[in-house]
Structure formats: C-alpha cells, structure tokens
PDB file of C-alpha atoms in Angstrom:
ATOM      1  CA  LYS A   1       5.063  33.492 128.530  1.00  0.00           C
ATOM      2  CA  ALA A   2       5.064  29.762 129.061  1.00  0.00           C
ATOM      3  CA  GLY A   3       8.733  28.524 128.421  1.00  0.00           C
ATOM      4  CA  VAL A   4       9.846  25.059 126.220  1.00  0.00           C
ATOM      5  CA  THR A   5       8.049  22.081 127.503  1.00  0.00           C
ATOM      6  CA  GLN A   6       9.364  18.732 127.013  1.00  0.00           C
ATOM      7  CA  THR A   7       7.703  15.410 127.726  1.00  0.00           C
ATOM      8  CA  PRO A   8       8.537  12.987 129.527  1.00  0.00           C
ATOM      9  CA  ARG A   9      11.565  14.022 131.508  1.00  0.00           C
ATOM     10  CA  TYR A  10      12.840  10.623 131.976  1.00  0.00           C
ATOM     11  CA  LEU A  11      12.540   7.512 130.376  1.00  0.00           C
ATOM     12  CA  ILE A  12      13.757   4.128 130.356  1.00  0.00           C
ATOM     13  CA  LYS A  13      13.446   1.645 127.411  1.00  0.00           C
ATOM     14  CA  THR A  14      15.026  -1.317 126.169  1.00  0.00           C
ATOM     15  CA  ARG A  15      17.301  -2.282 123.394  1.00  0.00           C
ATOM     16  CA  GLY A  16      15.186  -2.527 119.975  1.00  0.00           C
ATOM     17  CA  GLN A  17      12.183  -0.429 121.288  1.00  0.00           C
ATOM     18  CA  GLN A  18      11.439   2.732 119.590  1.00  0.00           C
ATOM     19  CA  VAL A  19      10.441   6.125 121.725  1.00  0.00           C
ATOM     20  CA  THR A  20       9.025   9.356 120.846  1.00  0.00           C
ATOM     21  CA  LEU A  21       9.805  12.445 122.661  1.00  0.00           C
ATOM     22  CA  SER A  22       7.478  15.701 122.815  1.00  0.00           C
ATOM     23  CA  CYS A  23       8.584  19.360 122.700  1.00  0.00           C
ATOM     24  CA  SER A  24       6.131  22.853 122.722  1.00  0.00           C
ATOM     25  CA  PRO A  25       8.165  25.400 121.758  1.00  0.00           C
ATOM     26  CA  ILE A  26       7.214  29.094 123.194  1.00  0.00           C
ATOM     27  CA  SER A  27       4.016  30.533 121.792  1.00  0.00           C
ATOM     28  CA  GLY A  28       5.197  32.304 118.465  1.00  0.00           C
ATOM     29  CA  HIS A  29       8.060  30.351 117.768  1.00  0.00           C
ATOM     30  CA  ARG A  30       8.144  28.755 114.652  1.00  0.00           C
ATOM     31  CA  SER A  31      11.455  26.960 114.628  1.00  0.00           C
ATOM     32  CA  VAL A  32      12.411  23.750 116.547  1.00  0.00           C
ATOM     33  CA  SER A  33      15.740  22.437 116.880  1.00  0.00           C
ATOM     34  CA  TRP A  34      16.658  18.919 118.440  1.00  0.00           C
ATOM     35  CA  TYR A  35      20.055  18.190 120.366  1.00  0.00           C
ATOM     36  CA  GLN A  36      21.581  14.985 121.727  1.00  0.00           C
ATOM     37  CA  GLN A  37      23.780  15.805 124.707  1.00  0.00           C
ATOM     38  CA  THR A  38      26.260  13.285 126.131  1.00  0.00           C
ATOM     39  CA  PRO A  39      29.202  13.534 128.447  1.00  0.00           C
ATOM     40  CA  GLY A  40      31.494  12.385 125.788  1.00  0.00           C
ATOM     41  CA  GLN A  41      30.176  14.206 122.572  1.00  0.00           C
ATOM     42  CA  GLY A  42      28.730  17.089 124.151  1.00  0.00           C
ATOM     43  CA  LEU A  43      25.762  18.932 121.962  1.00  0.00           C
ATOM     44  CA  GLN A  44      24.958  17.322 118.769  1.00  0.00           C
ATOM     45  CA  PHE A  45      22.398  18.736 116.645  1.00  0.00           C
ATOM     46  CA  LEU A  46      19.830  16.140 115.349  1.00  0.00           C
ATOM     47  CA  PHE A  47      17.579  18.386 112.950  1.00  0.00           C
ATOM     48  CA  GLU A  48      15.526  21.480 112.917  1.00  0.00           C
ATOM     49  CA  TYR A  49      12.039  22.313 111.925  1.00  0.00           C
ATOM     50  CA  PHE A  50      10.414  25.517 110.658  1.00  0.00           C
ATOM     51  CA  SER A  51       6.778  25.751 109.654  1.00  0.00           C
ATOM     52  CA  GLU A  52       6.298  22.021 109.644  1.00  0.00           C
ATOM     53  CA  THR A  53       9.048  21.563 107.260  1.00  0.00           C
ATOM     54  CA  GLN A  54      12.680  20.253 108.385  1.00  0.00           C
ATOM     55  CA  ARG A  55      15.215  22.835 107.294  1.00  0.00           C
ATOM     56  CA  ASN A  56      18.653  21.096 108.913  1.00  0.00           C
ATOM     57  CA  LYS A  57      19.616  18.047 109.492  1.00  0.00           C
ATOM     58  CA  GLY A  58      22.717  16.521 111.616  1.00  0.00           C
ATOM     59  CA  ASN A  59      24.686  13.524 111.212  1.00  0.00           C
ATOM     60  CA  PHE A  60      22.570  10.966 112.835  1.00  0.00           C
ATOM     61  CA  PRO A  61      21.215   7.694 111.322  1.00  0.00           C
ATOM     62  CA  GLY A  62      17.753   7.378 109.889  1.00  0.00           C
ATOM     63  CA  ARG A  63      16.742   5.689 112.784  1.00  0.00           C
ATOM     64  CA  PHE A  64      16.139   9.493 114.296  1.00  0.00           C
ATOM     65  CA  SER A  65      13.377  11.300 112.859  1.00  0.00           C
ATOM     66  CA  GLY A  66      10.876  13.962 113.565  1.00  0.00           C
ATOM     67  CA  ARG A  67       8.320  16.093 112.551  1.00  0.00           C
ATOM     68  CA  GLN A  68       6.663  19.457 113.423  1.00  0.00           C
ATOM     69  CA  PHE A  69       2.890  19.858 113.619  1.00  0.00           C
ATOM     70  CA  SER A  70       0.779  22.981 112.594  1.00  0.00           C
ATOM     71  CA  ASN A  71       1.007  24.427 116.287  1.00  0.00           C
ATOM     72  CA  SER A  72       4.902  24.453 116.191  1.00  0.00           C
ATOM     73  CA  ARG A  73       4.772  21.537 118.577  1.00  0.00           C
ATOM     74  CA  SER A  74       7.527  19.000 117.640  1.00  0.00           C
ATOM     75  CA  GLU A  75       8.058  15.135 118.082  1.00  0.00           C
ATOM     76  CA  MET A  76      11.295  13.200 117.849  1.00  0.00           C
ATOM     77  CA  ASN A  77      11.074   9.461 117.091  1.00  0.00           C
ATOM     78  CA  VAL A  78      13.831   6.872 117.655  1.00  0.00           C
ATOM     79  CA  SER A  79      13.474   3.490 116.336  1.00  0.00           C
ATOM     80  CA  THR A  80      15.387   0.300 117.319  1.00  0.00           C
ATOM     81  CA  LEU A  81      16.912   1.659 120.307  1.00  0.00           C
ATOM     82  CA  GLU A  82      20.666   1.069 121.052  1.00  0.00           C
ATOM     83  CA  LEU A  83      22.607   1.586 124.251  1.00  0.00           C
ATOM     84  CA  GLY A  84      24.350   4.237 123.280  1.00  0.00           C
ATOM     85  CA  ASP A  85      21.352   6.092 122.435  1.00  0.00           C
ATOM     86  CA  SER A  86      21.155   6.923 126.225  1.00  0.00           C
ATOM     87  CA  ALA A  87      21.355  10.789 126.211  1.00  0.00           C
ATOM     88  CA  LEU A  88      19.680  13.864 127.530  1.00  0.00           C
ATOM     89  CA  TYR A  89      17.689  15.063 124.572  1.00  0.00           C
ATOM     90  CA  LEU A  90      17.083  18.826 124.275  1.00  0.00           C
ATOM     91  CA  CYS A  91      14.837  20.861 122.095  1.00  0.00           C
ATOM     92  CA  ALA A  92      15.150  24.594 121.514  1.00  0.00           C
ATOM     93  CA  SER A  93      12.835  26.958 120.076  1.00  0.00           C
ATOM     94  CA  SER A  94      13.326  30.265 118.442  1.00  0.00           C
ATOM     95  CA  GLN A  95      11.313  32.650 116.399  1.00  0.00           C
ATOM     96  CA  GLY A  96      13.232  32.218 113.247  1.00  0.00           C
ATOM     97  CA  THR A  97      15.157  29.426 111.529  1.00  0.00           C
ATOM     98  CA  GLY A  98      18.904  29.091 112.475  1.00  0.00           C
ATOM     99  CA  ARG A  99      18.562  32.741 113.880  1.00  0.00           C
ATOM    100  CA  GLY A 100      17.896  34.569 117.103  1.00  0.00           C
ATOM    101  CA  GLU A 101      18.270  33.304 120.653  1.00  0.00           C
ATOM    102  CA  ALA A 102      17.601  29.802 121.480  1.00  0.00           C
ATOM    103  CA  PHE A 103      15.402  28.589 124.571  1.00  0.00           C
ATOM    104  CA  PHE A 104      15.909  25.208 125.651  1.00  0.00           C
ATOM    105  CA  GLY A 105      13.527  22.917 127.467  1.00  0.00           C
ATOM    106  CA  GLN A 106      14.500  20.854 130.309  1.00  0.00           C
ATOM    107  CA  GLY A 107      15.285  17.861 128.231  1.00  0.00           C
ATOM    108  CA  THR A 108      14.240  14.250 128.245  1.00  0.00           C
ATOM    109  CA  ARG A 109      16.681  12.042 129.814  1.00  0.00           C
ATOM    110  CA  LEU A 110      16.564   8.904 127.973  1.00  0.00           C
ATOM    111  CA  THR A 111      18.037   5.602 129.285  1.00  0.00           C
ATOM    112  CA  VAL A 112      18.391   2.389 127.104  1.00  0.00           C
ATOM    113  CA  VAL A 113      19.082  -0.849 128.721  1.00  0.00           C
TER     114      VAL A 113
ATOM    115  CA  THR B   1      31.186  24.158 108.203  1.00  0.00           C
ATOM    116  CA  GLN B   2      31.251  26.125 111.283  1.00  0.00           C
ATOM    117  CA  LEU B   3      33.024  25.103 114.387  1.00  0.00           C
ATOM    118  CA  LEU B   4      33.429  26.389 117.667  1.00  0.00           C
ATOM    119  CA  GLU B   5      36.056  25.499 119.897  1.00  0.00           C
ATOM    120  CA  GLN B   6      35.964  26.590 123.664  1.00  0.00           C
ATOM    121  CA  SER B   7      39.132  26.386 125.886  1.00  0.00           C
ATOM    122  CA  PRO B   8      39.493  25.200 128.630  1.00  0.00           C
ATOM    123  CA  GLN B   9      37.535  21.818 128.419  1.00  0.00           C
ATOM    124  CA  PHE B  10      37.373  21.972 132.630  1.00  0.00           C
ATOM    125  CA  LEU B  11      37.927  24.666 134.879  1.00  0.00           C
ATOM    126  CA  SER B  12      38.145  23.973 138.615  1.00  0.00           C
ATOM    127  CA  ILE B  13      38.984  27.037 140.779  1.00  0.00           C
ATOM    128  CA  GLN B  14      38.737  28.496 144.310  1.00  0.00           C
ATOM    129  CA  GLU B  15      35.849  30.761 145.243  1.00  0.00           C
ATOM    130  CA  GLY B  16      36.801  34.295 144.759  1.00  0.00           C
ATOM    131  CA  GLU B  17      39.467  33.599 141.858  1.00  0.00           C
ATOM    132  CA  ASN B  18      38.835  34.933 138.453  1.00  0.00           C
ATOM    133  CA  LEU B  19      38.473  33.022 135.399  1.00  0.00           C
ATOM    134  CA  THR B  20      38.260  33.181 131.710  1.00  0.00           C
ATOM    135  CA  VAL B  21      36.767  31.036 129.132  1.00  0.00           C
ATOM    136  CA  TYR B  22      37.606  31.230 125.310  1.00  0.00           C
ATOM    137  CA  CYS B  23      35.141  30.469 122.195  1.00  0.00           C
ATOM    138  CA  ASN B  24      37.282  30.511 118.954  1.00  0.00           C
ATOM    139  CA  SER B  25      36.297  29.765 115.507  1.00  0.00           C
ATOM    140  CA  SER B  26      37.932  30.615 111.873  1.00  0.00           C
ATOM    141  CA  SER B  27      34.562  31.448 110.940  1.00  0.00           C
ATOM    142  CA  VAL B  28      32.546  34.808 110.827  1.00  0.00           C
ATOM    143  CA  PHE B  29      29.612  34.855 112.945  1.00  0.00           C
ATOM    144  CA  SER B  30      26.665  37.688 112.962  1.00  0.00           C
ATOM    145  CA  SER B  31      26.127  37.001 116.506  1.00  0.00           C
ATOM    146  CA  LEU B  32      27.621  35.079 119.453  1.00  0.00           C
ATOM    147  CA  GLN B  33      25.186  33.796 122.529  1.00  0.00           C
ATOM    148  CA  TRP B  34      26.625  32.437 125.643  1.00  0.00           C
ATOM    149  CA  TYR B  35      24.209  29.882 127.717  1.00  0.00           C
ATOM    150  CA  ARG B  36      25.107  28.059 130.911  1.00  0.00           C
ATOM    151  CA  GLN B  37      23.674  24.661 131.961  1.00  0.00           C
ATOM    152  CA  GLU B  38      23.396  23.110 135.185  1.00  0.00           C
ATOM    153  CA  PRO B  39      23.359  19.211 135.415  1.00  0.00           C
ATOM    154  CA  GLY B  40      20.022  17.851 134.319  1.00  0.00           C
ATOM    155  CA  GLU B  41      18.824  21.059 133.023  1.00  0.00           C
ATOM    156  CA  GLY B  42      18.598  22.710 129.448  1.00  0.00           C
ATOM    157  CA  PRO B  43      20.982  25.637 128.885  1.00  0.00           C
ATOM    158  CA  VAL B  44      19.886  28.948 129.705  1.00  0.00           C
ATOM    159  CA  LEU B  45      21.012  31.688 127.632  1.00  0.00           C
ATOM    160  CA  LEU B  46      23.072  34.229 129.183  1.00  0.00           C
ATOM    161  CA  VAL B  47      23.787  36.909 126.824  1.00  0.00           C
ATOM    162  CA  THR B  48      24.151  37.856 123.070  1.00  0.00           C
ATOM    163  CA  VAL B  49      26.622  40.003 121.502  1.00  0.00           C
ATOM    164  CA  VAL B  50      26.371  41.243 118.034  1.00  0.00           C
ATOM    165  CA  THR B  51      28.943  43.820 117.275  1.00  0.00           C
ATOM    166  CA  GLY B  52      32.408  43.381 116.487  1.00  0.00           C
ATOM    167  CA  GLY B  53      34.486  44.428 119.805  1.00  0.00           C
ATOM    168  CA  GLU B  54      31.110  44.738 121.886  1.00  0.00           C
ATOM    169  CA  VAL B  55      31.452  44.069 125.573  1.00  0.00           C
ATOM    170  CA  LYS B  56      28.708  43.065 127.668  1.00  0.00           C
ATOM    171  CA  LYS B  57      28.353  42.715 131.529  1.00  0.00           C
ATOM    172  CA  LEU B  58      26.068  40.744 133.520  1.00  0.00           C
ATOM    173  CA  LYS B  59      27.104  41.592 137.201  1.00  0.00           C
ATOM    174  CA  ARG B  60      30.521  39.549 137.688  1.00  0.00           C
ATOM    175  CA  LEU B  61      30.444  38.097 134.119  1.00  0.00           C
ATOM    176  CA  THR B  62      31.761  40.011 131.381  1.00  0.00           C
ATOM    177  CA  PHE B  63      31.224  38.948 127.824  1.00  0.00           C
ATOM    178  CA  GLN B  64      33.184  40.381 125.069  1.00  0.00           C
ATOM    179  CA  PHE B  65      32.942  39.572 120.885  1.00  0.00           C
ATOM    180  CA  GLY B  66      36.247  39.631 118.964  1.00  0.00           C
ATOM    181  CA  ASP B  67      36.722  42.416 116.676  1.00  0.00           C
ATOM    182  CA  ALA B  68      36.761  40.437 113.560  1.00  0.00           C
ATOM    183  CA  ARG B  69      33.446  38.333 115.089  1.00  0.00           C
ATOM    184  CA  LYS B  70      35.252  35.211 114.858  1.00  0.00           C
ATOM    185  CA  ASP B  71      35.803  34.945 118.800  1.00  0.00           C
ATOM    186  CA  SER B  72      34.496  35.434 122.113  1.00  0.00           C
ATOM    187  CA  SER B  73      35.557  35.655 125.753  1.00  0.00           C
ATOM    188  CA  LEU B  74      33.741  35.113 129.124  1.00  0.00           C
ATOM    189  CA  HIS B  75      35.198  36.683 132.093  1.00  0.00           C
ATOM    190  CA  ILE B  76      34.303  35.826 135.815  1.00  0.00           C
ATOM    191  CA  THR B  77      35.297  37.927 138.386  1.00  0.00           C
ATOM    192  CA  ALA B  78      35.233  36.918 142.122  1.00  0.00           C
ATOM    193  CA  ALA B  79      33.576  33.278 140.866  1.00  0.00           C
ATOM    194  CA  GLN B  80      30.700  32.047 143.583  1.00  0.00           C
ATOM    195  CA  PRO B  81      29.729  28.371 143.522  1.00  0.00           C
ATOM    196  CA  GLY B  82      26.553  29.346 142.090  1.00  0.00           C
ATOM    197  CA  ASP B  83      28.670  29.928 139.028  1.00  0.00           C
ATOM    198  CA  THR B  84      29.391  26.234 138.471  1.00  0.00           C
ATOM    199  CA  GLY B  85      28.028  24.671 135.231  1.00  0.00           C
ATOM    200  CA  LEU B  86      28.773  24.177 131.867  1.00  0.00           C
ATOM    201  CA  TYR B  87      29.317  27.036 129.857  1.00  0.00           C
ATOM    202  CA  LEU B  88      28.493  27.013 126.040  1.00  0.00           C
ATOM    203  CA  CYS B  89      28.875  29.549 123.379  1.00  0.00           C
ATOM    204  CA  ALA B  90      27.123  29.442 120.124  1.00  0.00           C
ATOM    205  CA  GLY B  91      27.459  31.335 116.843  1.00  0.00           C
ATOM    206  CA  GLU B  92      24.817  32.533 114.653  1.00  0.00           C
ATOM    207  CA  PRO B  93      25.904  32.245 110.870  1.00  0.00           C
ATOM    208  CA  PRO B  94      25.957  35.243 108.533  1.00  0.00           C
ATOM    209  CA  ARG B  95      22.961  36.126 106.364  1.00  0.00           C
ATOM    210  CA  ASN B  96      22.934  33.788 103.280  1.00  0.00           C
ATOM    211  CA  PHE B  97      25.147  31.448 104.560  1.00  0.00           C
ATOM    212  CA  GLY B  98      23.529  28.771 103.577  1.00  0.00           C
ATOM    213  CA  ASN B  99      23.219  26.095 106.007  1.00  0.00           C
ATOM    214  CA  GLU B 100      21.446  28.505 108.524  1.00  0.00           C
ATOM    215  CA  LYS B 101      21.438  26.988 112.341  1.00  0.00           C
ATOM    216  CA  LEU B 102      23.213  27.672 115.498  1.00  0.00           C
ATOM    217  CA  THR B 103      26.556  26.141 116.105  1.00  0.00           C
ATOM    218  CA  PHE B 104      27.385  25.283 119.330  1.00  0.00           C
ATOM    219  CA  GLY B 105      30.776  24.990 120.828  1.00  0.00           C
ATOM    220  CA  THR B 106      32.399  22.410 122.426  1.00  0.00           C
ATOM    221  CA  GLY B 107      31.608  23.664 126.242  1.00  0.00           C
ATOM    222  CA  THR B 108      33.663  24.681 129.118  1.00  0.00           C
ATOM    223  CA  ARG B 109      32.778  22.949 132.381  1.00  0.00           C
ATOM    224  CA  LEU B 110      33.260  24.912 135.536  1.00  0.00           C
ATOM    225  CA  THR B 111      33.467  24.194 138.915  1.00  0.00           C
ATOM    226  CA  ILE B 112      34.044  26.534 141.879  1.00  0.00           C
ATOM    227  CA  ILE B 113      35.171  25.181 144.820  1.00  0.00           C
ATOM    228  CA  PRO B 114      33.790  26.826 148.213  1.00  0.00           C
TER     229      PRO B 114
END
C-alpha cells in the first residue's frame, strides 16, 4: 500500500509569490489534514478536508487555502508569501475525519527568500 | 479547545540511560497516539492507546494511557542513538465533541548521545 505522497519535497520562492503544494493520501483514505511545522511553533494545524469539504480550520490568515478533489488528493495554496511562511508543510491522511491514526507524508520544505 | 502539553521540551541523555516523557491535558481523549519524527521527515506513528490505564510495549518503548484518559507517558529503557528524534503525542477527541480533529502536543525533542 503506497504511503502519503507530497510534492514537491523542496521549494524556494520569493516574497510576494504564491505557491501550491500537493498531497496524495493513502488509497481509501478520505481525510487529508495540513500542518505547518516550524522550530519555534511546533506542529500547527492548518485545515482538514474530508470528501471534498473543509471540516476544520486552524488560525491562519486567508492567504492559506486548500481544496480536495474527488479522488481525495488535496492541494494547499499560499498567496503573497512572507518570510515567516518558511516552514515544513506536512499533510496527513486518515480514514475518518478527526479520527483514527494519521499517516504523514515526508513534507514539503518551503523556503521564502 | 483541547490542549496537550508535553514535558520535557528538550532532553539529552547518554546512550544506555532510561527516560520518561509526558503528555498531559485537562481534557479527556478517546485515544492517544504517539509519533516519532526525524529531521526533514514526517512524523511516523508508533502506537495508539485506547483504554484508560492501558500499557503497550514496543521493544524498549513502553506507553501508558492515564486511567482518566487525560494523560500519557512514554518510557524508553536503555536508550539508543536511533531513538533520537521529536516525539509527539496526539489526542483523538471523544465522540460528538464538536470540533473533531486530532490535537497534537508541543513535542519532546530527544537526543541520545553515543
């Protein structure tokens, strides 16, 4: 069974640009959650999608958005990038919304310069 | 809002020593998960504890869920350099809690010195 796949693994962007990150969950999993991880703030919840609907949202500005497709693949978008957006972005898939074990991808390391 | 506090935040010990890390909350969880994350990688699930008072062992790692299902501990016996990493606990909310999402703890960064 293939694991969670995140692309790209590494990304360098300049301030003001926008970026789209992709996550393919484990086959059969309908829930995808996104997290931002920085050394100072730990693992911060961004949002969760289940069956193409956003079920939960963390405390991030509107520049952070996401969506989920009918095949459960998910994308997150960050517009007008700021230096502080530099982080490891992780997605996790699970079978149910907010329940069960979360399986993480390797993450996308975003650096904003 | 459910919060999970982990302690200690940082721990650096010599190979062969024993250690315990804690995950505490004032909220009740239906289950508690433990993850280990290595640098540049995503967290990997180690174990899930479900029943209050439950103890699970994974080789040299022993996980315990508190009787009231509000806290958990991870004990490592004879620590090895391969145990180095960030340990995260995550709580699953009770059914019908309302805001159903995993709550992650603040993390314990463990370094085992050879």
